[in-house]
mmCIF file of C-alpha atoms and ligand atoms in Angstrom:
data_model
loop_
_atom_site.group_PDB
_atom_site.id
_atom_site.type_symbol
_atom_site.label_atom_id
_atom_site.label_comp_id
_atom_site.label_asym_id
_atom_site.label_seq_id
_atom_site.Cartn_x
_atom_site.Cartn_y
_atom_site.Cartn_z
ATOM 1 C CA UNK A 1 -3.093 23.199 -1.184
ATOM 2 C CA UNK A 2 -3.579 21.162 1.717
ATOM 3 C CA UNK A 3 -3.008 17.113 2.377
ATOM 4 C CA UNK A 4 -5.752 14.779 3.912
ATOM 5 C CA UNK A 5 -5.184 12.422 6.327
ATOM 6 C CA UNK A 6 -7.444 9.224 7.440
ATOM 7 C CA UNK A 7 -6.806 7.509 10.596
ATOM 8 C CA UNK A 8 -9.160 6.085 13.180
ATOM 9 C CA UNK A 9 -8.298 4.342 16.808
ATOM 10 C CA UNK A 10 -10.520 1.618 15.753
ATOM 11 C CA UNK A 11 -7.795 0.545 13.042
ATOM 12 C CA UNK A 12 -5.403 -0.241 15.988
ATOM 13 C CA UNK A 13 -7.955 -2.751 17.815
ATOM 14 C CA UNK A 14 -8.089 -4.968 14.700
ATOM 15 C CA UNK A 15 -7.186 -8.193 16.999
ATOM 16 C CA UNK A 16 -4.162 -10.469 15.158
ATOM 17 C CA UNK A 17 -3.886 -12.634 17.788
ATOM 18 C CA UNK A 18 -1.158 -13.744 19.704
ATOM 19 C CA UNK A 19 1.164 -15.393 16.981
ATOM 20 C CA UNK A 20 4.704 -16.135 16.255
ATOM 21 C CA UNK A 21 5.047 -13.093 13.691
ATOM 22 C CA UNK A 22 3.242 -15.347 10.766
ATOM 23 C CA UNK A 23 2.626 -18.506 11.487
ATOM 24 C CA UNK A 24 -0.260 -19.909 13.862
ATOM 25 C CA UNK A 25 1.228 -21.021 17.073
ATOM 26 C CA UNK A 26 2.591 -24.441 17.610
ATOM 27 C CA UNK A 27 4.668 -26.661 19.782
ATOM 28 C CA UNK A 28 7.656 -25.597 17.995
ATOM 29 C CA UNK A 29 7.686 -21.588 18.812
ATOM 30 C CA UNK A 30 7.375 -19.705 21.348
ATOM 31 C CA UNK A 31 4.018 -17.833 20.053
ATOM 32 C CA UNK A 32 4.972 -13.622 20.677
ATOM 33 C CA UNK A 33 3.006 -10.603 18.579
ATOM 34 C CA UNK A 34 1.417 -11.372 14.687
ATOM 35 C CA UNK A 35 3.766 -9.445 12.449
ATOM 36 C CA UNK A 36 0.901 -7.475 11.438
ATOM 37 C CA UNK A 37 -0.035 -5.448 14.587
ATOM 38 C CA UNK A 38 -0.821 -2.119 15.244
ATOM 39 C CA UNK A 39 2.283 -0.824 16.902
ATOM 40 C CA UNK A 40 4.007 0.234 13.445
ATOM 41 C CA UNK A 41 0.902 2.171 12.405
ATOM 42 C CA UNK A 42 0.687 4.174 16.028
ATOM 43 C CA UNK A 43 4.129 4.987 15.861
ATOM 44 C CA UNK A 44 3.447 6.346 12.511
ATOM 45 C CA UNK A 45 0.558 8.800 13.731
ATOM 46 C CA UNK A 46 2.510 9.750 17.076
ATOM 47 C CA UNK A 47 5.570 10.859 15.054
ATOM 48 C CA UNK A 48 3.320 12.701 13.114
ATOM 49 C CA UNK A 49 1.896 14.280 16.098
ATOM 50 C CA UNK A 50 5.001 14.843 17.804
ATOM 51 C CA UNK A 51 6.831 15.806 14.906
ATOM 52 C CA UNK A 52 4.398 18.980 14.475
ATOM 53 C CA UNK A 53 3.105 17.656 11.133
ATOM 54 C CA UNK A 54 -0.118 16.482 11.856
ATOM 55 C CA UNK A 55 -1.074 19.830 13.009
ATOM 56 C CA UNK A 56 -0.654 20.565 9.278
ATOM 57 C CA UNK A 57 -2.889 17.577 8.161
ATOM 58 C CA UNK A 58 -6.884 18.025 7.177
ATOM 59 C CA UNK A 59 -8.597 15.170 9.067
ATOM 60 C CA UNK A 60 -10.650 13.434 6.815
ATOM 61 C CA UNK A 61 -13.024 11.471 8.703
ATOM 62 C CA UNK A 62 -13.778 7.644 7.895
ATOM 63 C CA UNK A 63 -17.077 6.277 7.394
ATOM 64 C CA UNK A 64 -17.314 2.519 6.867
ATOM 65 C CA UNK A 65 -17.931 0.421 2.967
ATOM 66 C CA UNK A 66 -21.554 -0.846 3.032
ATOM 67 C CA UNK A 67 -21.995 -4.326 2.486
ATOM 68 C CA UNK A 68 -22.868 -2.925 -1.607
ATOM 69 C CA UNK A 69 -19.769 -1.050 -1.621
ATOM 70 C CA UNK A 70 -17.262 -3.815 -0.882
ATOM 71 C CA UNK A 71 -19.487 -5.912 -3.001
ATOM 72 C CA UNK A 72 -18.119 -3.920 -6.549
ATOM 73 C CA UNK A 73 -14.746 -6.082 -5.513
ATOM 74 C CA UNK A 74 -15.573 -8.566 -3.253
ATOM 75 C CA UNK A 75 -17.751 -11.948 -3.850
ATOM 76 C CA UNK A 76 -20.641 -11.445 -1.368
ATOM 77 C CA UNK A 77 -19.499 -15.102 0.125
ATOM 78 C CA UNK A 78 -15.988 -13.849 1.032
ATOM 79 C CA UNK A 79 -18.262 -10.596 2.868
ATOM 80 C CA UNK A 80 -20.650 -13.243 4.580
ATOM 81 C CA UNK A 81 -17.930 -15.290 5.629
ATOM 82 C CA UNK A 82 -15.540 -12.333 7.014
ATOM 83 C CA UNK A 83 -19.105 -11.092 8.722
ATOM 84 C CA UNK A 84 -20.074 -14.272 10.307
ATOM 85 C CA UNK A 85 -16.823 -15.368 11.652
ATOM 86 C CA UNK A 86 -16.640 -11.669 13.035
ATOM 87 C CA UNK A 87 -19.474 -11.930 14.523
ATOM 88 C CA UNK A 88 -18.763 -15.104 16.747
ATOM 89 C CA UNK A 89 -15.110 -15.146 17.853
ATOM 90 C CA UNK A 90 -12.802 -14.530 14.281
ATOM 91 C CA UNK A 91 -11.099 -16.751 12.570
ATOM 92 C CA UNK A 92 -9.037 -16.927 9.290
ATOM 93 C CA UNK A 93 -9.808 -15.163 6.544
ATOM 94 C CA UNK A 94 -7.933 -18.042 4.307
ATOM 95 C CA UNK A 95 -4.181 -18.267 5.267
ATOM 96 C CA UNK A 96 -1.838 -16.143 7.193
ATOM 97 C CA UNK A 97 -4.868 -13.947 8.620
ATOM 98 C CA UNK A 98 -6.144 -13.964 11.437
ATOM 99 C CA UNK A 99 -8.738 -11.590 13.281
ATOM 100 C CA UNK A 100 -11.027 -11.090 15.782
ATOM 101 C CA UNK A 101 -14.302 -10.498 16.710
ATOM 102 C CA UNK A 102 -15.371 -7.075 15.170
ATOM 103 C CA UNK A 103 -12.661 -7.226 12.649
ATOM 104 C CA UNK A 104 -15.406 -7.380 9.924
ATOM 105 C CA UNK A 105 -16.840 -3.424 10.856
ATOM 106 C CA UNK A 106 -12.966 -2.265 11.435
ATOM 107 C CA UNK A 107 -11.983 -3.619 7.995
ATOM 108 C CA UNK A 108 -15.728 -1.980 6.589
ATOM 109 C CA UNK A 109 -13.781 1.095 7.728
ATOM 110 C CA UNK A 110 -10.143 0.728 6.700
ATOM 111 C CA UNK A 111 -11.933 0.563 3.182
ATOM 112 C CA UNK A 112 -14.047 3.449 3.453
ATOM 113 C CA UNK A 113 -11.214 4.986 4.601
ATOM 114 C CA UNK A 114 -9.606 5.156 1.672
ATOM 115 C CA UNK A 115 -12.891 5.833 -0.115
ATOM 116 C CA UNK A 116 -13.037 8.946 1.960
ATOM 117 C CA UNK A 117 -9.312 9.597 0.841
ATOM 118 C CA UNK A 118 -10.361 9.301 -2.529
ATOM 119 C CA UNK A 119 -13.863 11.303 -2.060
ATOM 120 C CA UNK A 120 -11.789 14.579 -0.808
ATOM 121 C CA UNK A 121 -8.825 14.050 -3.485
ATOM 122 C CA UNK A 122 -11.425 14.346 -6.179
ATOM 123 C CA UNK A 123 -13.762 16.832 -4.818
ATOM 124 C CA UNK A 124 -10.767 19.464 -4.615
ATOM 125 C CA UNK A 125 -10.866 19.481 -0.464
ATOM 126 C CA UNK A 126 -7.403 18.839 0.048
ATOM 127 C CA UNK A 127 -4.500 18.153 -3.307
ATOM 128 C CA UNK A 128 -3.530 14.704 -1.883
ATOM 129 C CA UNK A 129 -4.094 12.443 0.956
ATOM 130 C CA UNK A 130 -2.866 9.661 3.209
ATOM 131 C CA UNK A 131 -5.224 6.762 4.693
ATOM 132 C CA UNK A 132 -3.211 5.442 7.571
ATOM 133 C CA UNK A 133 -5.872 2.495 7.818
ATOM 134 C CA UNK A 134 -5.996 -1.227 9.239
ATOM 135 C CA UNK A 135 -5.892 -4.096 8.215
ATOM 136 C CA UNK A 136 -4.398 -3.587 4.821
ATOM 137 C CA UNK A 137 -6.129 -4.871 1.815
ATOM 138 C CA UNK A 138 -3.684 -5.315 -1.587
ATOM 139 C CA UNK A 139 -3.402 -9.131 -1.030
ATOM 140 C CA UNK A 140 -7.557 -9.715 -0.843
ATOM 141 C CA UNK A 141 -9.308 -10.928 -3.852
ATOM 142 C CA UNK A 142 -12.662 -11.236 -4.766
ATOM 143 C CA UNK A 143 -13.044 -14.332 -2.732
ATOM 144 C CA UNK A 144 -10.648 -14.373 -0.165
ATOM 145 C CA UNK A 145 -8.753 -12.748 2.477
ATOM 146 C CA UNK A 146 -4.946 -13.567 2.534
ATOM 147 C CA UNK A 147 -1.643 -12.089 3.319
ATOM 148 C CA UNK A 148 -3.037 -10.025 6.732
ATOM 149 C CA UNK A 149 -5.859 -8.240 4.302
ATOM 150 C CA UNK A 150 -9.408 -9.029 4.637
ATOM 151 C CA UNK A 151 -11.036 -6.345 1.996
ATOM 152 C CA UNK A 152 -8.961 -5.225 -1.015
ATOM 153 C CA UNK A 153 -9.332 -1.066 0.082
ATOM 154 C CA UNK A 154 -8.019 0.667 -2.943
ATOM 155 C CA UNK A 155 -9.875 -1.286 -5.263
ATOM 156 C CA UNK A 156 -12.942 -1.245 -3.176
ATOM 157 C CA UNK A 157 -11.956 2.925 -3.280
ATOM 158 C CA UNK A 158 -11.510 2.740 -7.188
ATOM 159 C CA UNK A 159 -15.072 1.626 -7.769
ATOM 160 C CA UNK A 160 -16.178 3.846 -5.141
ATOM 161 C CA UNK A 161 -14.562 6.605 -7.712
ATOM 162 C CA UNK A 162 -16.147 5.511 -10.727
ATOM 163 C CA UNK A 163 -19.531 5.058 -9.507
ATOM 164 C CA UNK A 164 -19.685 8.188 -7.184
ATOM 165 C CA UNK A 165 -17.227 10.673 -8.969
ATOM 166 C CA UNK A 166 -17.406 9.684 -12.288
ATOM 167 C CA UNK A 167 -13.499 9.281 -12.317
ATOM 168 C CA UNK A 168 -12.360 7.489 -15.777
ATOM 169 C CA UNK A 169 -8.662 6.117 -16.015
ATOM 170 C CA UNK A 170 -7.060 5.507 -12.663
ATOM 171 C CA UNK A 171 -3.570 4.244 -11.806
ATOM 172 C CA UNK A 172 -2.228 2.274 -9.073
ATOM 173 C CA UNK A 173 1.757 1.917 -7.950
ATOM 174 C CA UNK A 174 1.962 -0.705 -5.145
ATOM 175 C CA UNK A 175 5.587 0.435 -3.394
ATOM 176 C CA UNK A 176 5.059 -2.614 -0.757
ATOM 177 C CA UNK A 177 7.732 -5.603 -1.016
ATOM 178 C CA UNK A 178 5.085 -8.266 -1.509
ATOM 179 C CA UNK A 179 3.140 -8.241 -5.089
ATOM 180 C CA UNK A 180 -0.293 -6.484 -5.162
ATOM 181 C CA UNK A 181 -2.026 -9.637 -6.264
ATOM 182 C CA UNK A 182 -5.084 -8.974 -4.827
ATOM 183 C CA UNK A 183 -5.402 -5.297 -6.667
ATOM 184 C CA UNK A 184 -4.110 -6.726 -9.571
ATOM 185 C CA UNK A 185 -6.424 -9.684 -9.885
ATOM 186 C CA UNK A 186 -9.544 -7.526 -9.392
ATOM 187 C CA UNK A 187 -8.632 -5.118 -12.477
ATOM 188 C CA UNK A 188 -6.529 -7.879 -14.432
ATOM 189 C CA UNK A 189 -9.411 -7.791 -17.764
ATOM 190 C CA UNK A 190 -9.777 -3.524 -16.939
ATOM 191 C CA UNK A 191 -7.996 -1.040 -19.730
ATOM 192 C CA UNK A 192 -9.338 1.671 -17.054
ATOM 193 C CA UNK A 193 -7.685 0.804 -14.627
ATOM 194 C CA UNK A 194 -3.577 0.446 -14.909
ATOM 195 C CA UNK A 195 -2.435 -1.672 -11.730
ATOM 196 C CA UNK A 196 1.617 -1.439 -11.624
ATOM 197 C CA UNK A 197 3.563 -3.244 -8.982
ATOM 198 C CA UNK A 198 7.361 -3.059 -7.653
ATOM 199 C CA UNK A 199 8.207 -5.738 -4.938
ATOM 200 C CA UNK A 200 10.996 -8.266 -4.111
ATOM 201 C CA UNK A 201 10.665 -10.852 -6.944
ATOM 202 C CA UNK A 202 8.738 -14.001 -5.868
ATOM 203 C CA UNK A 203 8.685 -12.821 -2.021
ATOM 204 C CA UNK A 204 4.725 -13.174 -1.348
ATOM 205 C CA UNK A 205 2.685 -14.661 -2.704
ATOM 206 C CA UNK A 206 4.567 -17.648 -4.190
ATOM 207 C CA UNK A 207 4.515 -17.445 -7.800
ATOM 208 C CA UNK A 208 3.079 -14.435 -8.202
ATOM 209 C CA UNK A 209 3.848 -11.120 -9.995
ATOM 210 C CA UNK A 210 5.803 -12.289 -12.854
ATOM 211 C CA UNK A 211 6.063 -9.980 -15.971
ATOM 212 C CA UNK A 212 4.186 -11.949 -18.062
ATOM 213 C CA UNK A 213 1.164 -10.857 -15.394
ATOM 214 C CA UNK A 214 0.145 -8.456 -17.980
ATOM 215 C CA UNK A 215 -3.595 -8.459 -17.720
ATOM 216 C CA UNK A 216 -6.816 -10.537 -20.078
ATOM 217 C CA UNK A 217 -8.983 -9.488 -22.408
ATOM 218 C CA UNK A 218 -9.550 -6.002 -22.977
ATOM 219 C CA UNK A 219 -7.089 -5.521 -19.941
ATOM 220 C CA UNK A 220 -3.945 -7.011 -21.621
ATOM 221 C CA UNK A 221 -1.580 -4.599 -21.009
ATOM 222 C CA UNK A 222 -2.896 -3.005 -18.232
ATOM 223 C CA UNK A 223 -1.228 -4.784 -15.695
ATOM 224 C CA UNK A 224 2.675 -4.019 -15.014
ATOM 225 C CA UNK A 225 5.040 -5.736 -12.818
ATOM 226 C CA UNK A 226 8.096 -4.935 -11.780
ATOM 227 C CA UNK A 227 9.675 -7.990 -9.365
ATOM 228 C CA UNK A 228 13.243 -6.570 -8.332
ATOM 229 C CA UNK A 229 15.755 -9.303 -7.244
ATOM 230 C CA UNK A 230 16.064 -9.509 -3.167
ATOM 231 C CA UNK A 231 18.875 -6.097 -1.814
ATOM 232 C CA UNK A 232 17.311 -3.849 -4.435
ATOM 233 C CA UNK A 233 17.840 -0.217 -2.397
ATOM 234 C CA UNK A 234 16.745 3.000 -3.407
ATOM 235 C CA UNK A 235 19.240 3.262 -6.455
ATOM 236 C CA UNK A 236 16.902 0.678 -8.372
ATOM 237 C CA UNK A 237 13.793 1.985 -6.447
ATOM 238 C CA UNK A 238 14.863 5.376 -8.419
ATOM 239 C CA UNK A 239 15.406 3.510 -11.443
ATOM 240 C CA UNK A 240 12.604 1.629 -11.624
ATOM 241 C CA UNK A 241 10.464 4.246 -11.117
ATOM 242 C CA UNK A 242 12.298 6.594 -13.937
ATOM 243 C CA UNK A 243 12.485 4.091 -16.601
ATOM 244 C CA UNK A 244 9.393 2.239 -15.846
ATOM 245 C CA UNK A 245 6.686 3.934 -13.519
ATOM 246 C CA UNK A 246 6.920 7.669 -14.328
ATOM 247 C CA UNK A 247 6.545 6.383 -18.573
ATOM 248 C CA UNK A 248 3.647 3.910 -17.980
ATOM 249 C CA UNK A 249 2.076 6.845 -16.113
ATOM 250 C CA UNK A 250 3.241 9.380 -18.675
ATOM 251 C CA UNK A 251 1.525 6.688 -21.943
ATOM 252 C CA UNK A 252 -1.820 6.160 -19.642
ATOM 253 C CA UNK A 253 -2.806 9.550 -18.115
ATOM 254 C CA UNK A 254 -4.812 8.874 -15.322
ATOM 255 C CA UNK A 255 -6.986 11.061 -13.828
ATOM 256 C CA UNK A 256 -5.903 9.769 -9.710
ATOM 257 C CA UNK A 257 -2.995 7.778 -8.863
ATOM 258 C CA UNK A 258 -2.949 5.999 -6.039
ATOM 259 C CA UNK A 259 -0.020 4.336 -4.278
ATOM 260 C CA UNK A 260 -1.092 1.204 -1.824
ATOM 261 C CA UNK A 261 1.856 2.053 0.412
ATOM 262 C CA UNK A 262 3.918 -0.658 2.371
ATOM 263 C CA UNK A 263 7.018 0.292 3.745
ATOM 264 C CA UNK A 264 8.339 -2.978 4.104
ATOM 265 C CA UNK A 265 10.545 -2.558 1.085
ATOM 266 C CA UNK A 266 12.562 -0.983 3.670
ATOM 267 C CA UNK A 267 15.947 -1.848 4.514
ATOM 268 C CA UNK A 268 15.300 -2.976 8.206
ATOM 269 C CA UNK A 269 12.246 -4.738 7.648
ATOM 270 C CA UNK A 270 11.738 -7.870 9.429
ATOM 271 C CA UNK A 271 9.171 -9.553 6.303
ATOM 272 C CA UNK A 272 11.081 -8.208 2.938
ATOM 273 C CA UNK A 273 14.782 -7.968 1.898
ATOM 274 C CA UNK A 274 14.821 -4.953 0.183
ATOM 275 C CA UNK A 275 16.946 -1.901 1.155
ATOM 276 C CA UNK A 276 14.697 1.122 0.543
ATOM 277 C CA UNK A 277 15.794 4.429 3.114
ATOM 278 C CA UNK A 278 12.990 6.956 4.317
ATOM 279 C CA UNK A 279 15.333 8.987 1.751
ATOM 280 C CA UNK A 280 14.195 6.471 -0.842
ATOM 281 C CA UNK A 281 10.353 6.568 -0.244
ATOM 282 C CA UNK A 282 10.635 10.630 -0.477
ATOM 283 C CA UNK A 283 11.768 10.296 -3.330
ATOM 284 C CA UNK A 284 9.218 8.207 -5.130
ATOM 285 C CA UNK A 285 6.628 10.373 -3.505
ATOM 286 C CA UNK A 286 8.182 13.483 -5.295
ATOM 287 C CA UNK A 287 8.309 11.826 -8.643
ATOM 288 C CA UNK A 288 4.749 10.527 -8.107
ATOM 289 C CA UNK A 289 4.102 13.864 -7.278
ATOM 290 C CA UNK A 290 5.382 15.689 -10.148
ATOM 291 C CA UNK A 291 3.562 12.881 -12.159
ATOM 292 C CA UNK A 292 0.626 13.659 -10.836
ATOM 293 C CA UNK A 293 0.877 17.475 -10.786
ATOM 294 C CA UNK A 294 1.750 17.324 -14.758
ATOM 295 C CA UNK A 295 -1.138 14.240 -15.569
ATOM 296 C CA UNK A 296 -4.106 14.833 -13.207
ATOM 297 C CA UNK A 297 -3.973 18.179 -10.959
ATOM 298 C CA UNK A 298 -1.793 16.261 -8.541
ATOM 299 C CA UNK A 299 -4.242 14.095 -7.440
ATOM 300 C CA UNK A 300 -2.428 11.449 -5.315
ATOM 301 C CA UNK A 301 -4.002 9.130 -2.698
ATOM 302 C CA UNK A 302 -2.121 6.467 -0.414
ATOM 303 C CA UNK A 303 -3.317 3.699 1.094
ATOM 304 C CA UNK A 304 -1.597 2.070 3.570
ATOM 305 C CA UNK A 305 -0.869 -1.555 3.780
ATOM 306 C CA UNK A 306 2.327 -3.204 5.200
ATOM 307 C CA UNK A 307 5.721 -2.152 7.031
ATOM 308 C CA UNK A 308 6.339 -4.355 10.025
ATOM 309 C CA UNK A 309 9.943 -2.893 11.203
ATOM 310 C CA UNK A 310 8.278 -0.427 14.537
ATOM 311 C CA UNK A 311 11.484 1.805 14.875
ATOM 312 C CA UNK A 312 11.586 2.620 10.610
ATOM 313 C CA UNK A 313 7.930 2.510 9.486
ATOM 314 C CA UNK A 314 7.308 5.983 11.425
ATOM 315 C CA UNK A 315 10.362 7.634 9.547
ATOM 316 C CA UNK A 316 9.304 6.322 5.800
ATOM 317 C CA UNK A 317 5.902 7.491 7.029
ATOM 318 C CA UNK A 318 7.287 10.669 8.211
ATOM 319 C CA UNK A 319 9.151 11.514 4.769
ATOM 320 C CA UNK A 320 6.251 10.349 2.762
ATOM 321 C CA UNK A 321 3.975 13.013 4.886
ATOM 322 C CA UNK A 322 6.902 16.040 4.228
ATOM 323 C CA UNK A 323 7.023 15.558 0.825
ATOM 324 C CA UNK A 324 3.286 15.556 0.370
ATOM 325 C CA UNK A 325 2.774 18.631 2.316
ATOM 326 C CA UNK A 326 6.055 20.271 1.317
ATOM 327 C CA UNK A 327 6.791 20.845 4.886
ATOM 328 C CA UNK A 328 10.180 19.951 6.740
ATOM 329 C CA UNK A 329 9.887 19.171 10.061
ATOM 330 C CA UNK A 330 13.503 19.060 10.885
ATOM 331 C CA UNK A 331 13.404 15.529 12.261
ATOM 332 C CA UNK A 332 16.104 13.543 11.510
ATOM 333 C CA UNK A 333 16.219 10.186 10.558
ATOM 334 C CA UNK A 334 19.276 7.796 12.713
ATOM 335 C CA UNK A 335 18.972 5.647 9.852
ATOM 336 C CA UNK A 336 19.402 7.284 6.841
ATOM 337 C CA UNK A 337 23.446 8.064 6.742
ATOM 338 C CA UNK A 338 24.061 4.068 7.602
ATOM 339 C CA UNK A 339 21.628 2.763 4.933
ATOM 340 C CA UNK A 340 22.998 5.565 2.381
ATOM 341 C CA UNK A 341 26.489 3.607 2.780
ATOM 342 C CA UNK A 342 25.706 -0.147 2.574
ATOM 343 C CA UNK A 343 26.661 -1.877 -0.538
ATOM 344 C CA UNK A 344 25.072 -2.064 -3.316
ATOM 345 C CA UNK A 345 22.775 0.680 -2.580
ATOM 346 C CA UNK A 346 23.289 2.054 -5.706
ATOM 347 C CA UNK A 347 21.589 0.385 -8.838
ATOM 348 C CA UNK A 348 23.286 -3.272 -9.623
ATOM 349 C CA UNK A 349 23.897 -4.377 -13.342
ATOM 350 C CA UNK A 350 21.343 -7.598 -12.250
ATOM 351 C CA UNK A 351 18.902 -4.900 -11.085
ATOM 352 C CA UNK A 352 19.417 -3.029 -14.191
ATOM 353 C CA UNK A 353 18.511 -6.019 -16.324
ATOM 354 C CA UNK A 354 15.073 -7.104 -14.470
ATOM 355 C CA UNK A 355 13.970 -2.729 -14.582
ATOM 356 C CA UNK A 356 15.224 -3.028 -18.510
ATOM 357 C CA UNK A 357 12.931 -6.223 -18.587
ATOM 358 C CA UNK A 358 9.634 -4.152 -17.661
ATOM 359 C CA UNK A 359 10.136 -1.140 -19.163
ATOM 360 C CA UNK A 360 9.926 -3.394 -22.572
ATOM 361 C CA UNK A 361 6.224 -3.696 -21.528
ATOM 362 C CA UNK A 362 5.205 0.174 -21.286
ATOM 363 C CA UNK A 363 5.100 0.173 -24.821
ATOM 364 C CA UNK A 364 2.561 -1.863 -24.800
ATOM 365 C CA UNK A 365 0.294 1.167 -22.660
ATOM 366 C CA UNK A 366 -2.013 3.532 -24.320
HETATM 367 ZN ZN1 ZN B 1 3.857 -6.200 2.285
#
């Protein structure tokens, strides 16, 4: 069965600005590209094309999130706000993220995007599907942009579910370095909704995604992190997601996973300090996969949201796409054998200890 795939040339005009990577420019650097631009996420779709695998792809088409839609997550301040300064010249949509004028109807899209993922996941049209979509949304809350994301997408794509589809107990697993605070603090009182999180302990946001982030209310429990101490490489990626991931999915059952999918976990990435291969993220997508295949009819939807290294993004992309489709393209990747050899690679006894540390906490799942 076949695999979606969202993308739209309007994602790539999403204006950053001319920064110095991620801070506003000063007198004190030379200001150069935002770190957040669209050159990863081109790269991305051109090695698909190139590569042969796009041809394999169903185009799913992206409509934009009405006003109502993004209002099930967002305040409908933060939307007036993001609209007005859209409207006149951009601005910031709190720190660290900047845009332009008509960044507000681009980032309407990137979310209905992934609702469009989501829409032909469900319906049956295609098994799984990738939203290749810009800006990214995981850090947004209900009243703020931050962190490069203006609307939170998958949760704006989860409500979207329920209130379209019907769809009961969904699951996100946020592979990006940084913590998913912004998915996390939408569904933190949900037991519907199980938001899980691996990224580079303490990284971004500051003080955020601890394990004792567990979720409120009638949500306690529902909320899983996983913060992996900085040089974590696809030996505790694996771990993690065999000892912690694949049971919380196993105890909750949901009826869609969906992975917001940064590939700055990888081990070339300019913004994170992790050592995750193209090998690595193939991986996780065939466990997810095999998750999904034995706890929902494989239903698997990824959203995309950061990777700022342009020569590596396009091969994690690239080995995400194979192992969705289940088709080899024969590309190589001139990474792979020199990140499959640097130390520590292989799980650490310190990275042991903080997986051990969450996967006390899936117990606590039902
Ligand atoms: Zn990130």
């Amino acid at each position: 069965m076949a695999t979606g795939f969202v993308f739209h040339e309007l994602y790539m005009w999403h204006n950053t600005w001319n920064w110095a990577q991620v801070f506003a420019p000063s007198l004190t650097i030379q200001p150069g590209e935002h770190a957040e631009n669209p050159e990863t996420k081109r790269r991305f779709r051109n090695l698909l094309e190139v590569s042969g695998l796009l041809d394999h792809l169903v185009p799913i088409k992206a409509r934009p999130a009405s006003e109502d839609e993004l209002a099930r997550a967002h305040s409908r301040g933060h939307i007036a706000r993001i609209k007005d300064m859209s409207a006149d010249n951009g601005g910031d949509a709190s720190t660290l993220t900047p845009f332009g004028r008509g960044s507000f109807e681009i980032a309407q899209l990137a979310a209905g995007g992934t609702m469009a993922a989501f829409d032909s996941v469900i319906t049956g049209k295609v098994r799984n599907a990738y939203a290749l979509v810009r800006p990214p949304g995981h850090h947004a809350t209900a009243d703020v942009g931050m962190g490069f994301c203006l609307f939170a997408n998958v949760a704006v794509a989860v409500h979207h579910a329920r209130a379209s589809h019907r769809v009961g107990r969904i699951s996100t697993v946020d592979w990006d370095v940084h913590h998913g605070n912004g998915t996390q603090s939408l569904f933190y009182s949900d037991p519907t909704t199980l938001t899980i999180s691996l990224h580079q302990d303490n990284l971004f946001p500051a003080n955020s995604g601890g394990l004792d982030e567990r979720g409120e209310s009638a949500g306690k429990g529902y909320n899983l992190n996983i913060p992996l101490p900085p040089g974590s490489g696809d030996g505790a990626y694996i771990a993690a997601f065999e000892r912690v991931v694949l049971p919380a999915l196993s105890r909750f059952k949901p009826e869609l996973i969906v992975v917001p999918s940064g590939f700055d976990a990888s081990g070339v990435d300019p913004l994170g300090r992790m050592m995750v291969s193209s090998d690595g993220y193939r991986r996780m997508t065939s466990l997810l996969m095999k998750a999904a295949a034995d706890l929902c009819q494989g239903r698997l939807v990824m959203s995309h949201e950061g990777g700022y290294s342009a020569m590596y993004v396009p091969y994690c992309g690239l080995a995400v796409m194979e192992e969705m489709t289940g088709i080899r393209t024969g590309i190589e990747d001139p990474w792979s054998a020199h990140m499959a050899k640097w130390g520590q690679q292989a799980l650490q006894p310190h990275q042991e200890q903080a997986i051990a540390a969450a996967a006390r906490l899936v117990a606590d799942i039902s």
